[in-house]
mmCIF file of C-alpha atoms in Angstrom:
data_model
loop_
_atom_site.group_PDB
_atom_site.id
_atom_site.type_symbol
_atom_site.label_atom_id
_atom_site.label_comp_id
_atom_site.label_asym_id
_atom_site.label_seq_id
_atom_site.Cartn_x
_atom_site.Cartn_y
_atom_site.Cartn_z
ATOM 1 C CA MET C 1 91.473 89.460 209.731
ATOM 2 C CA LYS C 2 93.409 89.352 206.430
ATOM 3 C CA TYR C 3 90.712 91.483 204.808
ATOM 4 C CA PHE C 4 90.960 94.091 207.558
ATOM 5 C CA PHE C 5 94.768 94.159 207.281
ATOM 6 C CA PHE C 6 94.569 94.609 203.502
ATOM 7 C CA LEU C 7 92.080 97.486 203.880
ATOM 8 C CA LEU C 8 94.286 99.127 206.484
ATOM 9 C CA ILE C 9 97.329 98.984 204.176
ATOM 10 C CA ALA C 10 95.313 100.206 201.180
ATOM 11 C CA PHE C 11 93.912 103.111 203.195
ATOM 12 C CA THR C 12 97.342 104.028 204.544
ATOM 13 C CA LEU C 13 98.932 104.027 201.082
ATOM 14 C CA THR C 14 96.168 105.965 199.384
ATOM 15 C CA SER C 15 95.808 108.493 202.205
ATOM 16 C CA CYS C 16 99.457 109.510 201.691
ATOM 17 C CA VAL C 17 99.017 109.983 197.958
ATOM 18 C CA SER C 18 98.540 113.420 196.530
ATOM 19 C CA THR C 19 95.376 113.797 194.468
ATOM 20 C CA LYS C 20 97.430 115.225 191.607
ATOM 21 C CA SER C 21 100.695 114.021 190.144
ATOM 22 C CA THR C 22 103.574 116.509 190.116
ATOM 23 C CA ILE C 23 105.568 114.527 187.524
ATOM 24 C CA LYS C 24 106.237 116.815 184.561
ATOM 25 C CA ASN C 25 107.716 114.519 181.887
ATOM 26 C CA ILE C 26 105.141 111.751 181.423
ATOM 27 C CA ASP C 27 104.562 110.747 177.785
ATOM 28 C CA SER C 28 102.189 107.807 177.402
ATOM 29 C CA THR C 29 103.071 107.563 173.680
ATOM 30 C CA ALA C 30 106.799 107.026 174.330
ATOM 31 C CA LEU C 31 108.258 103.750 173.151
ATOM 32 C CA ARG C 32 110.560 101.612 175.240
ATOM 33 C CA PRO C 33 114.043 101.385 173.690
ATOM 34 C CA LEU C 34 115.225 98.247 171.963
ATOM 35 C CA VAL C 35 117.283 95.838 174.062
ATOM 36 C CA ARG C 36 120.675 94.576 172.891
ATOM 37 C CA ASP C 37 123.065 92.498 174.987
ATOM 38 C CA GLN C 38 120.749 92.996 177.996
ATOM 39 C CA ALA C 39 120.913 96.789 177.711
ATOM 40 C CA TYR C 40 118.576 99.485 176.459
ATOM 41 C CA ILE C 41 119.828 101.088 173.273
ATOM 42 C CA ILE C 42 119.588 104.723 174.329
ATOM 43 C CA THR C 43 119.881 107.112 171.413
ATOM 44 C CA GLU C 44 119.279 110.590 172.831
ATOM 45 C CA TYR C 45 120.740 112.838 175.505
ATOM 46 C CA ALA C 46 118.501 114.785 177.885
ATOM 47 C CA THR C 47 118.538 118.521 177.269
ATOM 48 C CA ASP C 48 116.908 119.292 180.629
ATOM 49 C CA ALA C 49 119.378 119.152 183.544
ATOM 50 C CA LYS C 50 116.525 118.049 185.831
ATOM 51 C CA TYR C 51 115.942 114.814 183.858
ATOM 52 C CA GLY C 52 116.475 111.953 186.306
ATOM 53 C CA TYR C 53 117.899 114.250 189.005
ATOM 54 C CA ASP C 54 114.569 115.631 190.256
ATOM 55 C CA GLU C 55 111.588 113.628 191.523
ATOM 56 C CA ASP C 56 109.293 115.707 189.313
ATOM 57 C CA TYR C 57 111.403 114.781 186.240
ATOM 58 C CA PRO C 58 112.158 111.088 186.847
ATOM 59 C CA ILE C 59 113.297 108.537 184.300
ATOM 60 C CA ASN C 60 109.899 107.103 183.348
ATOM 61 C CA ILE C 61 110.381 103.465 182.371
ATOM 62 C CA GLY C 62 106.764 102.292 182.914
ATOM 63 C CA PHE C 63 104.268 100.712 182.314
ATOM 64 C CA ILE C 64 105.945 97.673 183.775
ATOM 65 C CA ASN C 65 104.987 95.179 186.417
ATOM 66 C CA GLU C 66 106.618 95.963 189.765
ATOM 67 C CA LYS C 67 108.337 92.570 189.584
ATOM 68 C CA GLN C 68 110.101 93.756 186.387
ATOM 69 C CA GLU C 69 111.621 96.839 187.997
ATOM 70 C CA ASN C 70 115.053 95.316 188.671
ATOM 71 C CA ILE C 71 115.552 93.976 185.150
ATOM 72 C CA ASN C 72 114.427 97.217 183.479
ATOM 73 C CA ILE C 73 116.643 99.325 185.744
ATOM 74 C CA GLN C 74 119.517 96.966 184.870
ATOM 75 C CA TYR C 75 118.777 97.398 181.145
ATOM 76 C CA TYR C 76 118.753 101.174 181.597
ATOM 77 C CA PHE C 77 122.091 101.379 183.417
ATOM 78 C CA SER C 78 123.656 98.808 181.067
ATOM 79 C CA GLY C 79 122.960 101.260 178.225
ATOM 80 C CA LEU C 80 124.939 104.029 179.935
ATOM 81 C CA GLU C 81 128.504 104.773 180.968
ATOM 82 C CA GLY C 82 130.172 107.462 182.994
ATOM 83 C CA PRO C 83 131.120 110.687 181.207
ATOM 84 C CA ASN C 84 134.505 109.199 180.218
ATOM 85 C CA GLY C 85 133.337 105.632 179.598
ATOM 86 C CA GLU C 86 133.507 104.540 183.241
ATOM 87 C CA LYS C 87 131.570 101.490 184.427
ATOM 88 C CA ILE C 88 128.470 102.345 186.476
ATOM 89 C CA SER C 89 127.428 100.843 189.815
ATOM 90 C CA TYR C 90 123.976 101.483 191.263
ATOM 91 C CA LYS C 91 121.665 100.455 194.062
ATOM 92 C CA LYS C 92 118.147 101.324 195.102
ATOM 93 C CA VAL C 93 118.274 103.253 198.358
ATOM 94 C CA ASP C 94 114.685 104.396 198.919
ATOM 95 C CA THR C 95 111.311 105.333 197.469
ATOM 96 C CA CYS C 96 109.475 108.598 197.754
ATOM 97 C CA CYS C 97 106.828 110.863 196.435
ATOM 98 C CA PRO C 98 103.581 108.830 196.215
ATOM 99 C CA PHE C 99 101.414 109.875 193.282
ATOM 100 C CA PRO C 100 98.128 108.717 191.752
ATOM 101 C CA THR C 101 98.328 106.393 188.746
ATOM 102 C CA LYS C 102 96.000 104.117 186.840
ATOM 103 C CA ASN C 103 98.949 101.788 186.182
ATOM 104 C CA SER C 104 99.080 100.255 189.661
ATOM 105 C CA LEU C 105 96.633 97.886 191.309
ATOM 106 C CA MET C 106 96.659 100.140 194.380
ATOM 107 C CA GLY C 107 95.956 103.292 192.345
ATOM 108 C CA ALA C 108 99.218 104.825 193.518
ATOM 109 C CA GLY C 109 102.855 104.675 192.570
ATOM 110 C CA THR C 110 106.131 105.773 194.104
ATOM 111 C CA ILE C 111 109.398 107.037 192.705
ATOM 112 C CA GLY C 112 112.444 104.780 193.140
ATOM 113 C CA ILE C 113 115.603 106.497 194.344
ATOM 114 C CA TYR C 114 118.890 105.041 193.087
ATOM 115 C CA GLU C 115 122.416 105.867 194.165
ATOM 116 C CA VAL C 116 124.926 105.740 191.307
ATOM 117 C CA THR C 117 128.717 105.760 191.292
ATOM 118 C CA PHE C 118 131.278 105.681 188.499
ATOM 119 C CA GLU C 119 134.268 103.345 188.601
ATOM 120 C CA GLY C 120 137.255 105.159 190.117
ATOM 121 C CA SER C 121 135.149 107.785 191.900
ATOM 122 C CA ASP C 122 133.570 108.009 195.350
ATOM 123 C CA LYS C 123 131.081 110.672 194.218
ATOM 124 C CA LYS C 124 127.479 109.467 194.589
ATOM 125 C CA ILE C 125 124.757 110.617 192.216
ATOM 126 C CA THR C 126 121.051 110.276 192.986
ATOM 127 C CA LEU C 127 118.641 109.408 190.153
ATOM 128 C CA TYR C 128 114.851 109.055 190.326
ATOM 129 C CA PHE C 129 112.868 106.375 188.459
ATOM 130 C CA ASN C 130 109.161 105.962 187.793
ATOM 131 C CA ILE C 131 108.114 102.447 186.763
ATOM 132 C CA TYR C 132 104.416 103.282 186.516
ATOM 133 C CA GLU C 133 104.373 105.926 183.774
ATOM 134 C CA LYS C 134 106.039 106.142 180.377
ATOM 135 C CA GLY C 135 108.358 108.815 179.090
ATOM 136 C CA LYS C 136 111.244 109.204 176.666
ATOM 137 C CA ILE C 137 114.197 107.136 177.820
ATOM 138 C CA LEU C 138 117.171 109.493 177.631
ATOM 139 C CA CYS C 139 120.748 109.713 178.852
ATOM 140 C CA PRO C 140 120.890 112.151 181.780
ATOM 141 C CA LYS C 141 123.461 114.932 181.938
ATOM 142 C CA GLY C 142 126.770 113.739 183.375
ATOM 143 C CA PHE C 143 126.489 110.296 181.745
ATOM 144 C CA SER C 144 127.295 109.015 178.268
ATOM 145 C CA ILE C 145 125.510 106.548 176.012
ATOM 146 C CA LYS C 146 127.205 103.164 175.837
ATOM 147 C CA LYS C 147 128.590 102.362 172.407
ATOM 148 C CA PHE C 148 127.922 98.852 171.200
ATOM 149 C CA PRO C 149 130.282 97.162 168.744
ATOM 150 C CA ALA C 150 128.950 96.877 165.202
ATOM 151 C CA ARG C 151 127.405 93.535 164.402
ATOM 152 C CA ASP C 152 128.355 91.510 161.342
ATOM 153 C CA LYS C 153 125.611 91.391 158.738
#
């Protein structure tokens, strides 16, 4: 019975997956940023306004184990601030857009949808994350890179 249930789930997930990925900004040679004080050290701003705001241009933080998603998303947001230095709050609200990937045991991945707010504002921003594929980790438009205090040598 367990075997049948597993096959049913696997079939359901893979039958919903497109045979071709529509993600445009995958870069398997990209390096994950360094971590300092439990935050990614992000050094570059995105030049494309779609970066992070469009499911075809997600923030690609893979290849990571699905169990590591929360910590890596935390590292990402801890490396950012609002446009004027505001603190960021975020929560995962959904997943979407199944796509084929070799970096998942099921052969398919999904895009995580996160709702983001800045301290002092009710405006909600939606960002898309891909934990299965790699890409350059950048600061999306409308955010700023967190500045870390200099360390003593």
